CSV table of C-alpha atoms and ligand atoms in Angstrom, one decimal:
chain,number,residue,atom,x,y,z
I,248,MET,CA,8.7,-59.6,11.0
I,249,MET,CA,7.1,-57.9,8.0
I,250,GLY,CA,4.2,-56.6,10.1
I,251,PRO,CA,5.8,-53.6,11.9
I,252,PHE,CA,7.7,-52.6,8.8
I,253,LEU,CA,4.7,-52.5,6.6
I,254,CYS,CA,2.9,-50.6,9.3
I,255,LEU,CA,5.6,-48.0,9.5
I,256,TRP,CA,5.8,-47.7,5.8
I,257,THR,CA,2.1,-47.2,5.6
I,258,ALA,CA,2.1,-44.6,8.3
I,259,THR,CA,4.9,-42.7,6.6
I,260,PHE,CA,3.1,-42.8,3.3
I,261,PHE,CA,-0.1,-41.7,5.0
I,262,VAL,CA,1.7,-38.7,6.5
I,263,MET,CA,3.4,-37.8,3.3
I,264,SER,CA,0.3,-37.9,1.1
I,265,GLN,CA,-2.0,-36.4,3.7
I,266,GLU,CA,0.3,-33.6,4.9
I,267,CYS,CA,2.3,-32.6,1.8
I,268,PRO,CA,0.4,-31.5,-1.3
I,269,GLU,CA,1.3,-33.3,-4.4
I,270,PRO,CA,3.4,-30.6,-6.2
I,271,CYS,CA,5.6,-30.0,-3.1
I,272,THR,CA,8.2,-31.9,-1.2
I,273,CYS,CA,8.1,-31.7,2.5
I,274,VAL,CA,11.3,-32.2,4.4
I,275,GLU,CA,11.9,-32.2,8.1
I,276,LYS,CA,15.0,-30.3,9.1
I,277,LYS,CA,17.1,-29.9,12.2
I,278,TYR,CA,15.9,-27.8,15.1
I,279,GLY,CA,12.3,-28.4,14.5
I,280,ARG,CA,12.2,-26.8,11.1
I,281,GLN,CA,9.9,-28.1,8.5
I,282,LEU,CA,10.5,-27.2,4.9
I,283,ALA,CA,7.8,-27.3,2.1
I,284,GLU,CA,9.6,-27.0,-1.2
I,285,CYS,CA,7.3,-26.1,-4.1
I,286,ALA,CA,9.6,-24.1,-6.4
I,287,TYR,CA,9.8,-24.5,-10.2
I,288,ARG,CA,6.4,-26.3,-10.4
I,289,ASP,CA,4.4,-23.9,-12.7
I,290,LEU,CA,2.0,-23.3,-9.9
I,291,GLN,CA,-0.6,-20.7,-10.5
I,292,GLY,CA,-1.6,-20.4,-6.8
I,293,VAL,CA,-0.4,-21.3,-3.3
I,294,PRO,CA,-1.1,-25.1,-2.9
I,295,THR,CA,-3.6,-26.2,-0.2
I,296,GLY,CA,-3.0,-29.0,2.2
I,297,LEU,CA,0.4,-27.9,3.5
I,298,PRO,CA,1.4,-29.2,6.9
I,299,SER,CA,0.4,-26.6,9.5
I,300,ASN,CA,3.9,-26.7,11.1
I,301,VAL,CA,5.8,-25.6,8.0
I,302,THR,CA,8.4,-23.0,8.8
I,303,THR,CA,9.9,-22.5,5.4
I,304,LEU,CA,7.7,-22.3,2.3
I,305,THR,CA,9.4,-22.1,-1.0
I,306,LEU,CA,7.2,-21.0,-3.9
I,307,SER,CA,9.8,-19.3,-6.0
I,308,ALA,CA,9.8,-19.4,-9.8
I,309,ASN,CA,6.2,-20.4,-10.3
I,310,LYS,CA,3.3,-18.6,-12.2
I,311,ILE,CA,1.4,-17.3,-9.2
I,312,THR,CA,-0.4,-14.1,-10.1
I,313,SER,CA,-2.1,-13.1,-6.8
I,314,LEU,CA,-2.1,-13.8,-3.1
I,315,GLN,CA,-5.2,-13.7,-0.9
I,316,GLN,CA,-6.0,-13.6,2.8
I,317,SER,CA,-6.6,-17.3,2.6
I,318,SER,CA,-3.3,-18.2,0.9
I,319,PHE,CA,-1.3,-18.8,4.0
I,320,LEU,CA,-4.0,-19.6,6.6
I,321,GLU,CA,-2.7,-23.2,6.9
I,322,VAL,CA,0.8,-22.2,7.6
I,323,THR,CA,0.7,-19.6,10.3
I,324,GLN,CA,4.0,-20.9,11.8
I,325,VAL,CA,5.9,-20.0,8.7
I,326,GLN,CA,9.2,-18.1,9.2
I,327,SER,CA,10.5,-17.9,5.7
I,328,LEU,CA,8.4,-17.3,2.6
I,329,TRP,CA,10.1,-17.4,-0.7
I,330,LEU,CA,7.9,-16.0,-3.5
I,331,ALA,CA,10.5,-14.5,-5.9
I,332,HIS,CA,10.2,-14.8,-9.7
I,333,ASN,CA,6.5,-15.2,-9.9
I,334,GLU,CA,3.9,-13.0,-11.7
I,335,ILE,CA,2.3,-11.6,-8.6
I,336,CYS,CA,0.5,-8.4,-9.3
I,337,ALA,CA,-2.1,-8.3,-6.5
I,338,ILE,CA,-1.8,-9.0,-2.8
I,339,GLU,CA,-5.0,-8.8,-0.8
I,340,GLU,CA,-4.9,-6.8,2.4
I,341,GLY,CA,-4.4,-9.2,5.4
I,342,THR,CA,-2.4,-11.8,3.4
I,343,PHE,CA,0.6,-11.5,5.7
I,344,ALA,CA,-0.9,-9.9,8.8
I,345,ARG,CA,-1.4,-13.1,10.7
I,346,LEU,CA,2.0,-14.6,9.9
I,347,LEU,CA,3.5,-13.4,13.2
I,348,HIS,CA,6.6,-15.6,13.0
I,349,LEU,CA,7.8,-14.3,9.7
I,350,LYS,CA,11.5,-13.6,9.5
I,351,ASN,CA,12.1,-13.6,5.8
I,352,ILE,CA,9.9,-12.6,2.9
I,353,ASP,CA,11.2,-12.5,-0.7
I,354,LEU,CA,8.7,-11.0,-3.1
I,355,SER,CA,11.4,-9.8,-5.6
I,356,ASN,CA,11.0,-10.1,-9.3
I,357,ASN,CA,7.2,-9.9,-9.5
I,358,GLN,CA,4.8,-7.4,-11.0
I,359,LEU,CA,3.7,-5.6,-7.8
I,360,ALA,CA,2.5,-2.0,-8.4
I,361,ASP,CA,1.0,-1.9,-4.9
I,362,PHE,CA,1.4,-3.6,-1.6
I,363,PRO,CA,-0.8,-3.9,1.6
I,364,TRP,CA,1.7,-2.0,3.6
I,365,GLY,CA,-0.4,-2.3,6.8
I,366,ASP,CA,0.3,-6.0,6.9
I,367,LEU,CA,3.9,-5.2,7.8
I,368,TYR,CA,2.7,-3.6,11.0
I,369,ASN,CA,2.3,-7.0,12.8
I,370,LEU,CA,5.6,-8.5,11.5
I,371,SER,CA,7.8,-7.2,14.2
I,372,THR,CA,10.2,-10.2,13.9
I,373,LEU,CA,10.9,-9.7,10.3
I,374,GLN,CA,14.6,-9.7,9.4
I,375,LEU,CA,14.8,-9.7,5.7
I,376,LEU,CA,12.4,-8.0,3.3
I,377,LYS,CA,13.0,-8.2,-0.4
I,378,MET,CA,10.6,-6.4,-2.7
I,379,ASN,CA,13.1,-5.4,-5.4
I,380,ASN,CA,12.4,-5.6,-9.1
I,381,ASN,CA,8.7,-4.8,-9.0
I,382,GLN,CA,6.6,-1.8,-10.1
I,383,LEU,CA,6.0,-0.2,-6.7
I,384,VAL,CA,5.2,3.5,-6.8
I,385,LYS,CA,4.2,4.7,-3.4
I,386,LEU,CA,5.9,4.0,-0.1
I,387,PRO,CA,4.0,5.2,3.0
I,388,TRP,CA,6.4,6.8,5.4
I,389,GLU,CA,5.2,4.6,8.3
I,390,ALA,CA,5.4,1.4,6.4
I,391,PHE,CA,8.5,0.1,8.3
I,392,HIS,CA,7.9,1.7,11.6
I,393,THR,CA,7.4,-1.5,13.6
I,394,LEU,CA,10.2,-3.5,12.0
I,395,LYS,CA,12.7,-3.3,14.8
I,396,ASP,CA,14.5,-6.5,13.8
I,397,LEU,CA,14.8,-5.8,10.1
I,398,ARG,CA,18.4,-6.1,8.9
I,399,SER,CA,18.0,-6.1,5.1
I,400,LEU,CA,15.6,-4.1,3.1
I,401,TRP,CA,15.7,-4.4,-0.7
I,402,ILE,CA,13.4,-2.0,-2.6
I,403,ASN,CA,15.7,-1.3,-5.5
I,404,ASP,CA,14.5,-1.5,-9.1
I,405,ASN,CA,11.0,-0.2,-8.5
I,406,LYS,CA,9.1,3.0,-9.5
I,407,PHE,CA,9.5,5.0,-6.3
I,408,THR,CA,9.8,8.7,-7.1
I,409,THR,CA,10.4,9.8,-3.6
I,410,ILE,CA,10.9,8.5,-0.1
I,411,ALA,CA,9.6,10.5,2.9
I,412,GLN,CA,11.9,11.7,5.6
I,413,GLY,CA,11.8,9.3,8.6
I,414,THR,CA,10.9,6.2,6.6
I,415,PHE,CA,13.9,4.3,7.8
I,416,ASP,CA,14.2,5.8,11.3
I,417,ALA,CA,12.5,3.1,13.4
I,418,MET,CA,14.5,0.2,12.0
I,419,SER,CA,17.2,0.1,14.6
I,420,SER,CA,18.7,-3.2,13.4
I,421,LEU,CA,18.9,-2.2,9.7
I,422,SER,CA,22.4,-2.9,8.2
I,423,GLN,CA,21.7,-3.1,4.5
I,424,LEU,CA,19.4,-0.9,2.4
I,425,GLN,CA,19.1,-1.2,-1.3
I,426,ILE,CA,17.3,1.6,-3.0
I,427,TYR,CA,19.1,2.0,-6.3
I,428,ASN,CA,17.4,2.1,-9.7
I,429,ASN,CA,14.3,4.0,-8.7
I,430,PRO,CA,13.2,7.0,-10.8
I,431,PHE,CA,13.7,9.6,-8.1
I,432,ASN,CA,12.3,13.1,-8.4
I,433,CYS,CA,15.1,15.1,-6.9
I,434,THR,CA,13.1,18.0,-5.3
I,435,CYS,CA,13.2,19.5,-1.9
I,436,ARG,CA,11.2,16.6,-0.6
I,437,LEU,CA,14.0,14.1,-1.3
I,438,LEU,CA,16.9,16.3,-0.2
I,439,TRP,CA,17.0,14.7,3.3
I,440,LEU,CA,18.0,11.4,1.8
I,441,LYS,CA,21.2,12.8,0.4
I,442,SER,CA,22.6,13.9,3.7
I,443,TRP,CA,21.1,10.9,5.6
I,444,ALA,CA,22.8,8.5,3.2
I,445,GLU,CA,26.1,10.3,3.7
I,446,ASN,CA,25.9,10.1,7.5
I,447,THR,CA,24.4,6.7,8.2
I,448,LEU,CA,26.3,3.6,9.1
I,449,ILE,CA,23.8,1.4,7.2
I,450,SER,CA,25.4,-0.1,4.1
I,451,ILE,CA,23.8,1.4,1.0
I,452,PRO,CA,25.2,-0.2,-2.1
I,453,LYS,CA,25.4,1.1,-5.7
I,454,ARG,CA,25.2,4.7,-4.7
I,455,ASP,CA,25.9,5.9,-8.2
I,456,SER,CA,22.7,4.2,-9.3
I,457,ILE,CA,20.6,6.1,-6.7
I,458,SER,CA,19.9,8.9,-9.2
I,459,CYS,CA,17.4,11.4,-10.4
I,460,ALA,CA,14.9,10.8,-13.1
I,461,ALA,CA,13.4,14.3,-12.6
I,462,PRO,CA,13.6,17.2,-12.8
I,463,GLU,CA,14.9,17.4,-16.3
I,464,SER,CA,18.0,19.4,-15.3
I,465,LEU,CA,19.1,16.7,-12.8
I,466,ARG,CA,18.2,13.7,-14.9
I,467,GLY,CA,20.8,10.9,-14.4
I,468,VAL,CA,22.6,12.8,-11.7
I,469,PRO,CA,23.3,10.6,-8.6
I,470,LEU,CA,21.5,11.8,-5.5
I,471,GLY,CA,24.8,12.2,-3.7
I,472,ARG,CA,26.0,14.7,-6.3
I,473,ILE,CA,23.0,17.0,-6.7
I,474,PRO,CA,23.7,20.7,-5.9
I,475,ASP,CA,22.0,22.3,-2.9
I,476,LEU,CA,18.5,23.2,-3.7
I,477,GLN,CA,16.7,26.2,-2.5
I,478,CYS,CA,14.2,24.8,0.1
I,479,THR,CA,12.4,27.0,2.5
I,480,PRO,CA,9.0,26.4,4.1
I,481,PRO,CA,6.2,28.8,3.5
I,482,SER,CA,5.8,31.9,5.5
I,483,VAL,CA,2.5,33.6,5.5
I,484,GLN,CA,1.2,37.1,6.2
I,485,LEU,CA,-2.4,38.0,6.1
I,486,THR,CA,-3.4,41.6,5.8
I,487,CYS,CA,-6.9,43.2,5.6
I,488,HIS,CA,-7.9,45.9,3.2
I,489,PRO,CA,-9.1,48.5,3.9
I,490,ASN,CA,-6.4,48.8,6.5
I,491,LEU,CA,-8.5,47.9,9.5
I,492,ASP,CA,-6.9,49.7,12.3
I,493,ASN,CA,-9.8,51.6,13.9
I,494,THR,CA,-11.1,52.8,10.6
I,495,VAL,CA,-14.6,54.3,10.0
I,496,LEU,CA,-16.1,52.8,6.9
I,497,TYR,CA,-19.2,53.6,5.0
I,498,ASP,CA,-21.9,51.7,3.1
I,499,GLY,CA,-21.0,49.0,0.6
I,500,LEU,CA,-18.3,47.4,2.6
I,501,THR,CA,-16.0,45.4,0.4
I,502,LEU,CA,-13.4,43.5,2.4
I,503,MET,CA,-10.2,42.3,0.9
I,504,LEU,CA,-7.9,39.8,2.7
I,505,HIS,CA,-4.5,39.5,1.2
I,506,CYS,CA,-2.4,36.5,1.9
I,507,SER,CA,1.2,37.1,1.0
I,508,VAL,CA,3.4,34.1,1.0
I,509,THR,CA,7.1,33.4,0.6
I,510,GLY,CA,8.9,30.2,0.3
I,511,SER,CA,10.9,28.0,-2.1
I,512,PRO,CA,9.5,26.4,-4.1
I,513,GLN,CA,6.7,29.0,-4.5
I,514,PRO,CA,3.9,27.8,-2.2
I,515,GLU,CA,0.4,27.2,-3.4
I,516,ILE,CA,-2.4,29.0,-1.7
I,517,ARG,CA,-5.7,27.6,-0.5
I,518,TRP,CA,-8.5,29.2,1.4
I,519,GLU,CA,-10.8,27.6,4.0
I,520,ILE,CA,-13.8,29.6,5.0
I,521,GLN,CA,-15.9,28.5,7.9
I,522,THR,CA,-19.2,30.4,8.3
I,523,PRO,CA,-21.7,29.3,10.9
I,524,ILE,CA,-23.7,27.6,8.2
I,525,GLN,CA,-21.1,26.0,6.0
I,526,GLY,CA,-17.5,25.3,5.3
I,527,THR,CA,-16.1,26.3,1.9
I,528,GLU,CA,-12.8,25.4,0.4
I,529,ILE,CA,-11.3,27.3,-2.5
I,530,ASN,CA,-8.3,25.7,-4.0
I,531,GLY,CA,-6.6,28.3,-6.1
I,532,PRO,CA,-8.0,31.3,-7.9
I,533,ASN,CA,-11.7,31.4,-9.0
I,534,VAL,CA,-11.3,34.7,-10.8
I,535,GLU,CA,-8.8,35.7,-13.3
I,536,ARG,CA,-6.7,38.6,-12.5
I,537,ASP,CA,-8.2,42.0,-13.5
I,538,LYS,CA,-11.5,40.3,-14.4
I,539,ASN,CA,-14.7,39.6,-12.7
I,540,ASP,CA,-15.3,36.4,-14.8
I,541,LEU,CA,-15.5,33.2,-13.0
I,542,SER,CA,-13.2,30.5,-14.2
I,543,THR,CA,-12.4,27.5,-12.1
I,544,GLY,CA,-12.8,26.4,-8.5
I,545,GLY,CA,-15.6,27.0,-6.0
I,546,SER,CA,-19.3,26.7,-6.7
I,547,LYS,CA,-21.1,29.6,-8.4
I,548,HIS,CA,-22.6,30.5,-5.1
I,549,SER,CA,-19.3,30.7,-3.2
I,550,ALA,CA,-17.6,32.3,-6.1
I,551,GLU,CA,-20.0,35.2,-6.0
I,552,ARG,CA,-19.5,35.7,-2.4
I,553,PHE,CA,-15.8,35.1,-2.3
I,554,LEU,CA,-13.5,36.1,-5.2
I,555,VAL,CA,-10.1,34.6,-5.0
I,556,TYR,CA,-7.3,36.0,-7.2
I,557,GLY,CA,-4.1,34.4,-8.2
I,558,ASN,CA,-2.1,37.0,-6.4
I,559,GLY,CA,-3.3,35.8,-3.0
I,560,THR,CA,-6.1,38.3,-2.5
I,561,LEU,CA,-9.6,37.2,-1.4
I,562,VAL,CA,-12.4,39.7,-1.9
I,563,ILE,CA,-15.7,39.6,-0.1
I,564,PRO,CA,-17.7,42.0,-2.3
I,565,HIS,CA,-20.6,42.4,0.1
I,566,LEU,CA,-19.8,41.7,3.7
I,567,SER,CA,-22.9,40.7,5.5
I,568,LYS,CA,-23.9,38.6,8.5
I,569,HIS,CA,-23.7,35.5,6.2
I,570,GLU,CA,-20.0,36.1,5.6
I,571,GLU,CA,-19.1,36.1,9.2
I,572,GLY,CA,-16.7,33.4,10.1
I,573,THR,CA,-13.1,32.3,10.0
I,574,TYR,CA,-11.0,32.8,6.9
I,575,THR,CA,-7.9,30.7,6.7
I,576,CYS,CA,-5.2,31.0,4.2
I,577,LEU,CA,-3.1,27.9,3.7
I,578,ALA,CA,0.3,28.0,2.0
I,579,THR,CA,1.9,24.7,1.0
I,580,ASN,CA,5.1,23.8,-0.7
I,581,GLU,CA,7.1,20.6,-0.6
I,582,VAL,CA,8.9,21.7,2.6
I,583,GLY,CA,5.7,22.3,4.6
I,584,THR,CA,2.4,24.0,5.2
I,585,ARG,CA,1.6,27.1,7.1
I,586,LYS,CA,-1.8,28.7,7.8
I,587,VAL,CA,-3.1,32.0,9.0
I,588,SER,CA,-6.6,32.7,10.1
I,589,VAL,CA,-8.7,35.8,10.4
I,590,ASN,CA,-12.0,36.0,12.3
I,591,VAL,CA,-14.5,38.3,10.6
I,592,ALA,CA,-17.5,39.4,12.6
I,593,LEU,CA,-20.2,42.1,12.2
I,594,ALA,CA,-21.8,43.7,15.1
I,595,ASN,CA,-25.5,43.5,15.0
I,596,SER,CA,-27.7,46.6,14.9
I,597,GLU,CA,-28.6,46.5,18.6
I,598,ASN,CA,-25.1,47.5,19.4
I,599,PRO,CA,-24.9,50.9,21.2
I,600,ALA,CA,-23.7,52.8,18.1
I,601,GLU,CA,-24.2,56.1,19.7
I,602,ASP,CA,-21.7,55.3,22.5
I,603,LEU,CA,-19.2,54.3,20.0
I,604,LEU,CA,-19.6,57.5,18.0
I,605,ARG,CA,-19.3,59.7,21.1
I,606,ASN,CA,-16.0,58.1,21.9
I,607,ASN,CA,-12.9,58.8,20.0
I,608,LEU,CA,-12.9,56.0,17.5
I,609,ALA,CA,-9.2,55.8,17.3
I,610,THR,CA,-8.8,55.0,21.0
I,611,SER,CA,-12.1,53.3,21.9
I,612,LYS,CA,-11.8,50.0,23.7
I,613,LEU,CA,-15.6,49.9,24.0
I,614,GLY,CA,-16.1,48.6,20.5
I,615,ALA,CA,-14.1,45.6,21.0
I,616,LYS,CA,-16.0,44.6,24.1
I,617,HIS,CA,-19.3,44.9,22.4
I,618,CYS,CA,-18.4,43.2,19.2
I,619,ASN,CA,-16.7,40.1,20.1
I,620,LYS,CA,-15.7,39.1,23.6
I,621,GLU,CA,-14.1,35.9,22.5
I,622,ALA,CA,-11.7,37.5,20.2
I,623,GLN,CA,-10.7,40.0,22.8
I,624,ALA,CA,-10.1,37.3,25.3
I,625,ASN,CA,-7.7,35.6,22.9
I,626,SER,CA,-6.0,38.8,21.9
I,627,SER,CA,-3.6,38.5,24.7
I,628,GLN,CA,-2.2,35.2,23.5
I,629,ALA,CA,1.2,35.3,21.9
I,630,GLY,CA,1.4,35.5,18.2
I,631,GLU,CA,-2.1,36.9,17.7
I,632,LYS,CA,-3.0,40.3,16.3
I,633,LEU,CA,-6.3,42.0,16.9
I,634,VAL,CA,-7.4,44.6,14.5
I,635,ILE,CA,-10.8,46.4,14.8
I,636,ILE,CA,-12.7,48.5,12.4
I,637,TYR,CA,-16.0,50.3,13.0
I,638,ARG,CA,-18.4,50.9,10.3
I,639,VAL,CA,-20.9,53.8,10.8
I,640,PRO,CA,-24.1,54.1,8.9
I,641,ALA,CA,-23.8,56.2,5.7
I,642,GLY,CA,-24.6,59.8,6.3
I,643,MET,CA,-23.5,60.0,9.9
I,644,GLY,CA,-19.9,60.7,9.0
I,645,SER,CA,-20.7,62.7,5.8
I,646,SER,CA,-22.4,66.0,5.4
I,647,ASP,CA,-25.2,64.4,3.4
I,648,GLY,CA,-27.0,62.7,6.2
I,649,GLY,CA,-29.9,61.8,4.0
I,650,THR,CA,-31.9,58.7,3.0
I,651,LEU,CA,-29.3,56.1,3.8
I,652,LEU,CA,-29.4,57.1,7.4
I,653,GLU,CA,-31.7,54.2,8.2
I,654,SER,CA,-28.9,51.8,7.8
I,655,ARG,CA,-28.3,50.8,11.3
I,656,LEU,CA,-25.7,48.3,10.5
I,657,TRP,CA,-22.6,48.8,12.5
I,658,ALA,CA,-19.8,46.7,11.4
I,659,CYS,CA,-17.0,45.6,13.6
I,660,MET,CA,-14.4,43.4,12.4
I,661,PHE,CA,-11.6,41.6,14.0
I,662,CYS,CA,-8.7,40.3,12.3
I,663,LEU,CA,-7.4,37.8,14.8
I,664,VAL,CA,-4.3,36.5,13.2
I,665,VAL,CA,-3.1,33.3,14.5
I,666,PHE,CA,0.0,31.8,13.2
I,667,LEU,CA,-0.2,28.0,13.2
I,668,TYR,CA,2.7,25.9,12.3
I,669,CYS,CA,2.1,22.5,10.6
P,724,NAG,C1,5.2,-31.5,11.5
P,724,NAG,O1,4.1,-32.3,11.3
P,724,NAG,C2,4.4,-33.5,10.8
P,724,NAG,C3,3.1,-34.2,10.4
P,724,NAG,O2,2.1,-33.9,11.3
P,724,NAG,C4,5.2,-34.3,11.8
P,724,NAG,O3,5.5,-35.6,11.3
P,724,NAG,C5,6.4,-33.6,12.1
P,724,NAG,O4,7.1,-34.2,13.2
P,724,NAG,C6,6.1,-32.1,12.6
P,724,NAG,N1,7.4,-31.4,12.6
P,724,NAG,C7,7.6,-30.6,13.6
P,724,NAG,C8,8.9,-29.9,13.5
P,724,NAG,O5,6.8,-30.3,14.5
P,725,NAG,C1,-2.2,-8.5,13.9
P,725,NAG,O1,-2.4,-9.7,14.5
P,725,NAG,C2,-3.5,-9.9,15.3
P,725,NAG,C3,-3.5,-11.2,15.9
P,725,NAG,O2,-2.4,-11.5,16.6
P,725,NAG,C4,-4.8,-9.7,14.5
P,725,NAG,O3,-5.9,-9.7,15.3
P,725,NAG,C5,-4.7,-8.4,13.7
P,725,NAG,O4,-5.8,-8.3,12.9
P,725,NAG,C6,-3.4,-8.3,13.0
P,725,NAG,N1,-3.3,-6.9,12.4
P,725,NAG,C7,-3.7,-6.7,11.1
P,725,NAG,C8,-3.5,-5.3,10.6
P,725,NAG,O5,-4.2,-7.6,10.4
P,726,NAG,C1,8.5,16.1,-9.2
P,726,NAG,O1,8.0,16.8,-8.0
P,726,NAG,C2,7.5,18.1,-8.3
P,726,NAG,C3,7.1,18.8,-7.0
P,726,NAG,O2,6.3,18.0,-6.2
P,726,NAG,C4,6.3,17.9,-9.2
P,726,NAG,O3,5.7,19.1,-9.5
P,726,NAG,C5,6.7,17.1,-10.5
P,726,NAG,O4,5.5,16.9,-11.3
P,726,NAG,C6,7.3,15.8,-10.1
P,726,NAG,N1,7.9,15.2,-11.3
P,726,NAG,C7,7.7,14.0,-11.6
P,726,NAG,C8,8.3,13.5,-12.9
P,726,NAG,O5,7.1,13.2,-10.8
P,727,NAG,C1,-4.7,41.2,-6.5
P,727,NAG,O1,-5.4,41.3,-7.7
P,727,NAG,C2,-6.7,41.9,-7.5
P,727,NAG,C3,-7.4,41.9,-8.9
P,727,NAG,O2,-6.6,42.3,-9.9
P,727,NAG,C4,-6.5,43.3,-7.1
P,727,NAG,O3,-7.8,44.0,-6.9
P,727,NAG,C5,-5.7,43.3,-5.8
P,727,NAG,O4,-5.4,44.6,-5.3
P,727,NAG,C6,-4.4,42.6,-5.9
P,727,NAG,N1,-3.8,42.5,-4.6
P,727,NAG,C7,-2.5,42.9,-4.4
P,727,NAG,C8,-2.0,42.8,-3.0
P,727,NAG,O5,-1.9,43.4,-5.3
P,728,NAG,C1,-10.0,31.5,22.2
P,728,NAG,O1,-9.3,30.7,23.1
P,728,NAG,C2,-10.0,29.6,23.6
P,728,NAG,C3,-9.1,28.9,24.6
P,728,NAG,O2,-7.8,28.9,24.2
P,728,NAG,C4,-10.5,28.8,22.4
P,728,NAG,O3,-11.3,27.7,22.9
P,728,NAG,C5,-11.3,29.6,21.5
P,728,NAG,O4,-11.7,28.8,20.3
P,728,NAG,C6,-10.5,30.8,21.0
P,728,NAG,N1,-11.4,31.6,20.2
P,728,NAG,C7,-11.0,32.0,19.0
P,728,NAG,C8,-11.9,32.9,18.3
P,728,NAG,O5,-10.0,31.7,18.5
């Protein structure tokens, strides 16, 4: 009679020792659930040798410092992963991406400053996500966009300074959201959260602790009580100087493009210049106001060709074939970006200059045809403005008519102003 018992005992022991790693206890639960209990064991890493059918893995209150792609490869059926109260400061990308059955993750009370947010993309069955009490700083706005089943999201007690509008929009099952105790920067960018929180049915606890850490004037003020901020997106107008409406210009053409912007907060201006040979970006002024000195920004080469002032003016001191191209002024503030482009083109010397001269310059349509067909074709489109200037060789328009007459360069410039909304 001892035979079968001994055999069973041996089999059970074999299964236990083979399938459950030494620091853990594996317990079979109802409804096909398999629990691996490894909490409070001073573990420094995820143990290996876990049964492959584990559905709940408890690793809370250990001394785990990092998680790797390989950490959970053995337990791809896992539905609940409890990792709170460890010392996790690094999680390798891909660690969670293959755990397609995950319903609950608790990573609270760790040292995370960053997280492989892309891993959440695959976890469409997730219902509970706890990441509170970490050091997280940046939250990509699309981080939760596939989490249709998520009910509770805890990201309180982190270092988030802002949350992008739309971050919570895709979580149609969300019923609890904890975001308090983050050092929010209460600028225009965060203003949406105030009204969203007021109107949502989602439970958002401890609202008085959802408060501003910056700016200084709002420090400590709950988000729900901040005053209305002045927030308007940039608007941009680009003008050319000399005023380019069918103007005759003489030698030494200096072209000024002035980008005037409005918006609150005051938008910052950038220029993008695309010539046939190269693209140049100028972030902010490269010349101090009322000076020709170079200070910051742009290479020496580009700075000589393009002078950008703090007041929004870009000067092309010597317009030549090399400066032909598209000039784009971009104005950005927290509320948005808007850009305006100008196409600058010079007619080459083969152009029938005489024809142009014989016509009344103020009414001639001929010039436009000869100079740039493409620009003309687009001029009928809505929101565009076509401005043409003609440049005649020095002497032809003046009484002098002397030595500079050989200059056969006729300039024709189009300001094709296209308003683009970003
Ligand atoms: C999990 O695996 C162990 C060992 O292979 C087995 O004894 C147990 O029945 C399995 N449990 C489930 C729920 O499949
Ligand atoms: C999502 O899961 C599939 C397998 O189901 C895997 O091939 C893919 O790499 C996963 N996505 C990411 C971002 O890891
Ligand atoms: C808050 O945001 C503004 C605007 O983006 C920025 O200039 C400022 O440095 C931020 N302050 C802090 C403390 O992050
Ligand atoms: C901007 O500053 C430059 C240099 O001082 C000046 O030449 C230009 O006329 C100014 N533009 C406007 C629109 O005031
Ligand atoms: C003119 O419009 C066409 C078609 O819309 C476009 O492909 C082309 O780039 C435009 N040209 C300029 C100079 O904007």
